[in-house]
Amino acid sequence: MKQDYIGNMAQLHVSLPADLQRYVEGRVSAAGFTDPADYLRVLIERDQHSYQADVRRVRLLVEEGIASGIVDREPEDILDDIIADIRNADD
């Protein structure tokens, strides 16, 4: 899953409480990550893939609902509403 990011990098500086910093350092060491940035990249990529899987799942559910003949709205409108609800729940 490792990707080559050379030449295509942006920097993000993150401040962490001491206990989280120790946790990150422990995970980097125990799991064989190159450094904390590598660990963070992997976590973000996992989150991105999980989010994309969630969107696919919701799209399938919307299509299933439309196929049932019960829903009379456009799939894009329904999906936009669902995504907005998910984002609002995360805030």
PDB file of C-alpha atoms in Angstrom, residues 36-79:
ATOM      1  CA  PRO A  36       5.256   9.570  12.550  1.00  0.00           C
ATOM      2  CA  ALA A  37       4.462  11.148   9.170  1.00  0.00           C
ATOM      3  CA  ASP A  38       4.400   7.692   7.560  1.00  0.00           C
ATOM      4  CA  TYR A  39       2.041   6.481  10.299  1.00  0.00           C
ATOM      5  CA  LEU A  40      -0.245   9.470   9.785  1.00  0.00           C
ATOM      6  CA  ARG A  41      -0.290   8.976   6.002  1.00  0.00           C
ATOM      7  CA  VAL A  42      -1.361   5.355   6.466  1.00  0.00           C
ATOM      8  CA  LEU A  43      -4.111   6.339   8.910  1.00  0.00           C
ATOM      9  CA  ILE A  44      -5.417   8.997   6.529  1.00  0.00           C
ATOM     10  CA  GLU A  45      -5.326   6.588   3.577  1.00  0.00           C
ATOM     11  CA  ARG A  46      -7.259   4.000   5.605  1.00  0.00           C
ATOM     12  CA  ASP A  47      -9.813   6.638   6.541  1.00  0.00           C
ATOM     13  CA  GLN A  48     -10.081   7.746   2.916  1.00  0.00           C
ATOM     14  CA  HIS A  49     -10.681   4.167   1.743  1.00  0.00           C
ATOM     15  CA  SER A  50     -13.214   3.608   4.504  1.00  0.00           C
ATOM     16  CA  TYR A  51     -15.059   6.805   3.580  1.00  0.00           C
ATOM     17  CA  GLN A  52     -15.100   5.827  -0.093  1.00  0.00           C
ATOM     18  CA  ALA A  53     -16.461   2.378   0.843  1.00  0.00           C
ATOM     19  CA  ASP A  54     -19.181   4.067   2.922  1.00  0.00           C
ATOM     20  CA  VAL A  55     -20.149   6.268  -0.022  1.00  0.00           C
ATOM     21  CA  ARG A  56     -20.327   3.223  -2.319  1.00  0.00           C
ATOM     22  CA  ARG A  57     -22.472   1.386   0.230  1.00  0.00           C
ATOM     23  CA  VAL A  58     -24.855   4.321   0.566  1.00  0.00           C
ATOM     24  CA  ARG A  59     -25.094   4.656  -3.226  1.00  0.00           C
ATOM     25  CA  LEU A  60     -26.038   0.983  -3.473  1.00  0.00           C
ATOM     26  CA  LEU A  61     -28.677   1.433  -0.776  1.00  0.00           C
ATOM     27  CA  VAL A  62     -30.086   4.454  -2.593  1.00  0.00           C
ATOM     28  CA  GLU A  63     -30.197   2.519  -5.865  1.00  0.00           C
ATOM     29  CA  GLU A  64     -31.924  -0.338  -4.065  1.00  0.00           C
ATOM     30  CA  GLY A  65     -34.497   2.071  -2.670  1.00  0.00           C
ATOM     31  CA  ILE A  66     -35.132   3.595  -6.071  1.00  0.00           C
ATOM     32  CA  ALA A  67     -35.469   0.158  -7.645  1.00  0.00           C
ATOM     33  CA  SER A  68     -38.129  -0.662  -5.058  1.00  0.00           C
ATOM     34  CA  GLY A  69     -40.328   2.040  -6.523  1.00  0.00           C
ATOM     35  CA  ILE A  70     -40.770   3.772  -3.183  1.00  0.00           C
ATOM     36  CA  VAL A  71     -38.365   6.711  -3.639  1.00  0.00           C
ATOM     37  CA  ASP A  72     -39.353   9.459  -6.053  1.00  0.00           C
ATOM     38  CA  ARG A  73     -36.320  11.748  -5.604  1.00  0.00           C
ATOM     39  CA  GLU A  74     -33.172  11.869  -7.693  1.00  0.00           C
ATOM     40  CA  PRO A  75     -30.369   9.632  -6.335  1.00  0.00           C
ATOM     41  CA  GLU A  76     -27.904  12.518  -6.306  1.00  0.00           C
ATOM     42  CA  ASP A  77     -30.230  14.605  -4.123  1.00  0.00           C
ATOM     43  CA  ILE A  78     -30.719  11.746  -1.677  1.00  0.00           C
ATOM     44  CA  LEU A  79     -26.989  11.062  -1.543  1.00  0.00           C
TER      45      LEU A  79
END
